[in-house]
mmCIF file of C-alpha atoms in Angstrom:
data_model
loop_
_atom_site.group_PDB
_atom_site.id
_atom_site.type_symbol
_atom_site.label_atom_id
_atom_site.label_comp_id
_atom_site.label_asym_id
_atom_site.label_seq_id
_atom_site.Cartn_x
_atom_site.Cartn_y
_atom_site.Cartn_z
ATOM 1 C CA MET H 884 -25.716 33.290 13.660
ATOM 2 C CA GLY H 885 -23.840 33.560 17.044
ATOM 3 C CA GLU H 886 -19.781 33.908 17.063
ATOM 4 C CA GLY H 887 -18.246 30.466 16.685
ATOM 5 C CA ALA H 888 -21.319 29.396 14.863
ATOM 6 C CA LYS H 889 -21.012 27.889 11.428
ATOM 7 C CA ALA H 890 -23.529 27.260 8.638
ATOM 8 C CA GLN H 891 -25.126 23.611 8.748
ATOM 9 C CA GLY H 892 -23.151 21.458 6.307
ATOM 10 C CA VAL H 893 -20.136 23.543 5.925
ATOM 11 C CA LYS H 894 -17.179 21.490 6.659
ATOM 12 C CA ASP H 895 -13.740 22.842 8.041
ATOM 13 C CA VAL H 896 -11.989 20.038 6.001
ATOM 14 C CA GLN H 897 -12.699 19.251 2.440
ATOM 15 C CA ILE H 898 -9.945 17.773 0.488
ATOM 16 C CA GLN H 899 -10.591 16.573 -2.817
ATOM 17 C CA ILE H 900 -8.518 13.785 -4.426
ATOM 18 C CA GLU H 901 -8.345 12.953 -7.941
ATOM 19 C CA VAL H 902 -6.308 10.085 -9.616
ATOM 20 C CA LYS H 903 -6.799 9.204 -13.131
ATOM 21 C CA ASP H 904 -7.815 5.742 -13.888
ATOM 22 C CA TYR H 905 -8.531 5.019 -10.299
ATOM 23 C CA PRO H 906 -12.160 4.859 -10.377
ATOM 24 C CA ASN H 907 -14.328 3.386 -7.345
ATOM 25 C CA ALA H 908 -11.171 2.647 -5.240
ATOM 26 C CA PRO H 909 -9.608 3.309 -1.760
ATOM 27 C CA VAL H 910 -7.344 6.502 -1.166
ATOM 28 C CA VAL H 911 -5.783 6.382 2.368
ATOM 29 C CA LEU H 912 -5.113 9.520 4.572
ATOM 30 C CA GLY H 913 -2.442 8.692 6.831
ATOM 31 C CA TYR H 914 0.065 10.576 8.906
ATOM 32 C CA TYR H 915 3.339 9.910 10.745
ATOM 33 C CA TYR H 916 3.689 9.200 14.265
ATOM 34 C CA ASN H 917 6.854 8.112 16.272
ATOM 35 C CA LYS H 918 8.384 6.488 12.815
ATOM 36 C CA GLN H 919 4.956 4.626 12.018
ATOM 37 C CA MET H 920 2.529 5.500 9.285
ATOM 38 C CA LEU H 921 -0.745 5.508 10.714
ATOM 39 C CA VAL H 922 -4.254 5.547 8.922
ATOM 40 C CA ARG H 923 -6.457 8.683 9.597
ATOM 41 C CA ASP H 924 -9.392 7.696 7.301
ATOM 42 C CA THR H 925 -10.027 5.954 3.778
ATOM 43 C CA VAL H 926 -11.605 8.009 1.114
ATOM 44 C CA TRP H 927 -13.448 6.113 -1.908
ATOM 45 C CA THR H 928 -13.036 7.525 -5.662
ATOM 46 C CA ASN H 929 -16.285 7.758 -7.552
ATOM 47 C CA GLU H 930 -16.528 6.693 -11.141
ATOM 48 C CA ARG H 931 -15.159 9.836 -12.124
ATOM 49 C CA CYS H 932 -11.933 9.073 -10.124
ATOM 50 C CA ILE H 933 -12.709 11.587 -7.510
ATOM 51 C CA GLY H 934 -12.945 11.068 -3.715
ATOM 52 C CA THR H 935 -13.345 13.822 -0.933
ATOM 53 C CA TYR H 936 -12.563 13.665 2.653
ATOM 54 C CA GLU H 937 -14.562 15.852 4.854
ATOM 55 C CA ARG H 938 -14.419 16.666 8.554
ATOM 56 C CA ASP H 939 -16.022 19.169 10.877
ATOM 57 C CA THR H 940 -12.837 20.085 12.793
ATOM 58 C CA LEU H 941 -9.619 20.712 11.225
ATOM 59 C CA LEU H 942 -6.790 18.158 11.394
ATOM 60 C CA ASP H 943 -3.587 18.775 13.181
ATOM 61 C CA GLU H 944 -1.256 20.622 10.925
ATOM 62 C CA GLY H 945 1.825 18.501 9.742
ATOM 63 C CA ILE H 946 2.849 15.958 7.381
ATOM 64 C CA TYR H 947 0.428 13.702 5.997
ATOM 65 C CA MET H 948 0.438 10.957 3.274
ATOM 66 C CA LEU H 949 -1.920 9.570 0.643
ATOM 67 C CA TYR H 950 -1.413 6.238 -0.099
ATOM 68 C CA ILE H 951 -2.913 4.278 -2.868
ATOM 69 C CA PRO H 952 -2.870 0.722 -1.930
ATOM 70 C CA ASP H 953 -0.610 -1.692 -4.191
ATOM 71 C CA HIS H 954 0.458 1.481 -6.431
ATOM 72 C CA ASN H 955 2.069 4.464 -4.712
ATOM 73 C CA MET H 956 1.885 7.228 -1.843
ATOM 74 C CA MET H 957 3.008 10.735 -1.590
ATOM 75 C CA ASP H 958 3.360 13.125 1.271
ATOM 76 C CA ILE H 959 1.383 16.289 1.639
ATOM 77 C CA ILE H 960 1.692 19.112 4.126
ATOM 78 C CA MET H 961 -1.646 19.896 6.257
ATOM 79 C CA THR H 962 -1.989 23.649 6.924
ATOM 80 C CA ARG H 963 -4.841 25.559 8.450
ATOM 81 C CA ASP H 964 -6.081 25.976 4.999
ATOM 82 C CA GLN H 965 -7.592 22.426 4.807
ATOM 83 C CA LYS H 966 -10.096 22.935 1.532
ATOM 84 C CA PHE H 967 -7.987 21.973 -1.415
ATOM 85 C CA LYS H 968 -7.743 19.851 -4.197
ATOM 86 C CA VAL H 969 -5.115 17.465 -5.015
ATOM 87 C CA SER H 970 -4.788 15.716 -8.427
ATOM 88 C CA CYS H 971 -2.695 13.390 -10.379
ATOM 89 C CA ASP H 972 -2.751 11.978 -13.941
ATOM 90 C CA THR H 973 -0.953 8.911 -13.043
ATOM 91 C CA LEU H 974 -0.806 5.992 -10.357
ATOM 92 C CA LYS H 975 2.935 5.772 -10.842
ATOM 93 C CA ASN H 976 5.489 8.460 -9.147
ATOM 94 C CA MET H 977 2.549 10.392 -7.872
ATOM 95 C CA SER H 978 4.728 12.703 -5.991
ATOM 96 C CA HIS H 979 6.396 13.759 -9.186
ATOM 97 C CA ARG H 980 3.217 14.554 -11.163
ATOM 98 C CA ALA H 981 0.497 15.740 -8.603
ATOM 99 C CA LYS H 982 -0.871 19.248 -8.407
ATOM 100 C CA CYS H 983 -2.641 21.085 -5.762
ATOM 101 C CA GLU H 984 -5.260 23.854 -6.267
ATOM 102 C CA GLY H 985 -6.405 25.750 -3.268
ATOM 103 C CA ASN H 986 -3.413 25.676 -0.933
ATOM 104 C CA ASP H 987 -0.443 27.672 -1.842
ATOM 105 C CA VAL H 988 1.921 25.986 0.827
ATOM 106 C CA LEU H 989 1.153 22.509 -0.535
ATOM 107 C CA GLU H 990 1.504 23.571 -4.236
ATOM 108 C CA THR H 991 5.084 24.763 -3.267
ATOM 109 C CA PHE H 992 6.051 21.618 -1.046
ATOM 110 C CA LEU H 993 4.715 19.439 -4.315
ATOM 111 C CA SER H 994 6.765 21.435 -6.559
ATOM 112 C CA TYR H 995 9.937 21.036 -4.185
ATOM 113 C CA GLN H 996 9.091 17.243 -4.302
ATOM 114 C CA ARG H 997 9.113 17.323 -8.038
ATOM 115 C CA TYR H 998 12.659 19.485 -8.196
ATOM 116 C CA LEU H 999 14.014 16.924 -5.568
ATOM 117 C CA GLY H 1000 12.969 14.115 -8.021
ATOM 118 C CA ASP H 1001 14.449 15.619 -10.957
ATOM 119 C CA MET H 1002 17.860 16.274 -9.252
ATOM 120 C CA GLN H 1003 17.864 12.507 -8.034
ATOM 121 C CA ASN H 1004 17.279 11.256 -11.577
ATOM 122 C CA LYS H 1005 19.976 13.797 -12.695
ATOM 123 C CA TYR H 1006 22.153 12.491 -9.894
ATOM 124 C CA LYS H 1007 21.704 8.984 -10.761
ATOM 125 C CA VAL H 1008 22.729 9.406 -14.620
ATOM 126 C CA LEU H 1009 25.871 11.302 -13.651
ATOM 127 C CA SER H 1010 26.577 8.395 -10.971
ATOM 128 C CA ASP H 1011 26.022 5.908 -13.360
ATOM 129 C CA ASP H 1012 28.409 7.636 -15.939
ATOM 130 C CA PHE H 1013 30.928 8.162 -13.408
ATOM 131 C CA LYS H 1014 30.747 4.286 -12.408
ATOM 132 C CA LEU H 1015 31.182 3.127 -16.128
ATOM 133 C CA ALA H 1016 34.173 5.883 -16.673
ATOM 134 C CA ARG H 1017 35.859 4.509 -13.548
ATOM 135 C CA GLU H 1018 35.321 0.839 -14.864
ATOM 136 C CA LYS H 1019 36.937 1.702 -18.166
ATOM 137 C CA GLY H 1020 39.916 3.448 -16.586
ATOM 138 C CA ASP H 1021 38.643 6.781 -17.842
#
Protein backbone atom coordinates (compact mmCIF):
# COMPACT_ATOMS: atom_id res chain seq x y z
CA MET A 1 0.00 0.00 0.00
CA GLY A 2 1.41 3.40 -0.93
CA GLU A 3 2.04 6.17 1.55
CA GLY A 4 -1.21 7.87 2.54
CA ALA A 5 -3.31 4.95 1.31
CA LYS A 6 -5.52 3.13 3.75
CA ALA A 7 -7.10 -0.27 3.80
CA GLN A 8 -10.45 -0.49 2.09
CA GLY A 9 -13.31 -0.11 4.52
CA VAL A 10 -11.19 1.46 7.29
CA LYS A 11 -12.77 4.70 8.49
CA ASP A 12 -10.92 7.57 10.17
CA VAL A 13 -13.99 8.31 12.29
CA GLN A 14 -15.82 5.55 14.18
CA ILE A 15 -17.90 6.87 17.06
CA GLN A 16 -20.07 4.28 18.75
CA ILE A 17 -22.96 5.64 20.81
CA GLU A 18 -24.86 3.47 23.27
CA VAL A 19 -27.82 4.77 25.29
CA LYS A 20 -29.70 2.33 27.51
CA ASP A 21 -33.42 1.95 26.77
CA TYR A 22 -33.20 3.92 23.51
CA PRO A 23 -33.58 1.36 20.68
CA ASN A 24 -34.17 2.20 17.01
CA ALA A 25 -34.07 5.93 17.61
CA PRO A 26 -32.08 8.97 16.46
CA VAL A 27 -29.01 10.51 18.06
CA VAL A 28 -27.95 13.80 16.50
CA LEU A 29 -24.26 14.68 16.25
CA GLY A 30 -24.07 18.46 16.24
CA TYR A 31 -21.55 21.23 16.66
CA TYR A 32 -21.43 24.85 17.69
CA TYR A 33 -20.90 27.69 15.24
CA ASN A 34 -21.34 31.40 15.89
CA LYS A 35 -23.61 30.89 18.95
CA GLN A 36 -25.72 28.36 17.05
CA MET A 37 -26.05 24.62 17.35
CA LEU A 38 -25.87 22.97 13.93
CA VAL A 39 -26.45 19.37 12.88
CA ARG A 40 -23.53 17.38 11.43
CA ASP A 41 -25.40 14.10 11.04
CA THR A 42 -27.93 11.75 12.63
CA VAL A 43 -27.17 8.23 13.79
CA TRP A 44 -29.89 5.68 14.48
CA THR A 45 -29.50 3.20 17.30
CA ASN A 46 -30.26 -0.44 16.59
CA GLU A 47 -32.41 -2.84 18.63
CA ARG A 48 -29.50 -3.16 21.12
CA CYS A 49 -29.48 0.65 21.63
CA ILE A 50 -26.16 1.13 19.78
CA GLY A 51 -25.49 3.47 16.88
CA THR A 52 -22.23 4.10 15.02
CA TYR A 53 -21.20 7.27 13.23
CA GLU A 54 -18.56 6.55 10.59
CA ARG A 55 -16.76 8.83 8.20
CA ASP A 56 -13.76 8.54 5.88
CA THR A 57 -12.14 11.82 6.94
CA LEU A 58 -11.58 13.31 10.36
CA LEU A 59 -14.00 15.86 11.77
CA ASP A 60 -12.64 19.24 12.79
CA GLU A 61 -11.48 19.19 16.39
CA GLY A 62 -13.60 21.06 18.94
CA ILE A 63 -16.74 20.87 21.03
CA TYR A 64 -19.57 18.79 19.60
CA MET A 65 -22.83 17.59 21.08
CA LEU A 66 -24.85 14.43 21.15
CA TYR A 67 -28.54 15.33 21.16
CA ILE A 68 -31.40 12.93 21.84
CA PRO A 69 -34.60 14.58 20.58
CA ASP A 70 -37.16 15.29 23.31
CA HIS A 71 -34.82 13.98 26.02
CA ASN A 72 -31.37 15.42 26.60
CA MET A 73 -28.03 16.46 25.17
CA MET A 74 -24.41 16.40 26.17
CA ASP A 75 -21.22 18.04 24.99
CA ILE A 76 -18.23 16.02 23.85
CA ILE A 77 -14.71 17.05 22.85
CA MET A 78 -13.59 15.90 19.42
CA THR A 79 -9.83 15.39 19.30
CA ARG A 80 -7.71 13.81 16.55
CA ASP A 81 -8.54 10.43 18.11
CA GLN A 82 -11.99 9.86 16.59
CA LYS A 83 -12.40 6.15 17.23
CA PHE A 84 -14.18 5.78 20.57
CA LYS A 85 -17.35 4.69 22.33
CA VAL A 86 -19.66 6.89 24.40
CA SER A 87 -22.17 5.08 26.59
CA CYS A 88 -24.83 6.20 29.00
CA ASP A 89 -27.15 4.19 31.23
CA THR A 90 -29.96 6.76 31.19
CA LEU A 91 -31.69 9.29 28.94
CA LYS A 92 -31.87 11.79 31.80
CA ASN A 93 -28.87 13.90 32.79
CA MET A 94 -26.67 12.24 30.16
CA SER A 95 -23.60 14.41 30.70
CA HIS A 96 -23.55 13.43 34.38
CA ARG A 97 -23.72 9.69 33.65
CA ALA A 98 -21.87 9.23 30.33
CA LYS A 99 -18.64 7.24 30.02
CA CYS A 100 -16.10 7.04 27.23
CA GLU A 101 -13.83 4.23 26.07
CA GLY A 102 -10.98 4.82 23.66
CA ASN A 103 -10.37 8.55 24.11
CA ASP A 104 -8.68 9.67 27.34
CA VAL A 105 -9.24 13.39 26.67
CA LEU A 106 -12.97 12.88 26.23
CA GLU A 107 -13.19 10.69 29.35
CA THR A 108 -11.41 13.43 31.34
CA PHE A 109 -13.84 16.00 29.92
CA LEU A 110 -16.82 13.84 30.90
CA SER A 111 -15.36 13.38 34.40
CA TYR A 112 -15.02 17.15 34.68
CA GLN A 113 -18.66 17.59 33.62
CA ARG A 114 -19.69 15.10 36.32
CA TYR A 115 -17.64 17.04 38.88
CA LEU A 116 -19.27 20.34 37.84
CA GLY A 117 -22.72 18.73 38.11
CA ASP A 118 -21.93 17.51 41.63
CA MET A 119 -20.69 20.96 42.66
CA GLN A 120 -23.82 22.63 41.20
CA ASN A 121 -26.00 20.25 43.21
CA LYS A 122 -24.06 21.00 46.42
CA TYR A 123 -24.26 24.73 45.72
CA LYS A 124 -28.03 24.53 45.26
CA VAL A 125 -28.47 22.73 48.60
CA LEU A 126 -26.30 25.30 50.41
CA SER A 127 -27.99 28.20 48.65
CA ASP A 128 -31.46 26.88 49.56
CA ASP A 129 -30.37 26.37 53.19
CA PHE A 130 -28.95 29.88 53.32
CA LYS A 131 -32.15 31.35 51.86
CA LEU A 132 -34.29 29.46 54.39
CA ALA A 133 -32.05 30.57 57.28
CA ARG A 134 -32.28 34.19 56.13
CA GLU A 135 -36.09 33.97 55.94
CA LYS A 136 -36.18 32.62 59.51
CA GLY A 137 -33.87 35.39 60.67
CA ASP A 138 -31.09 32.98 61.65
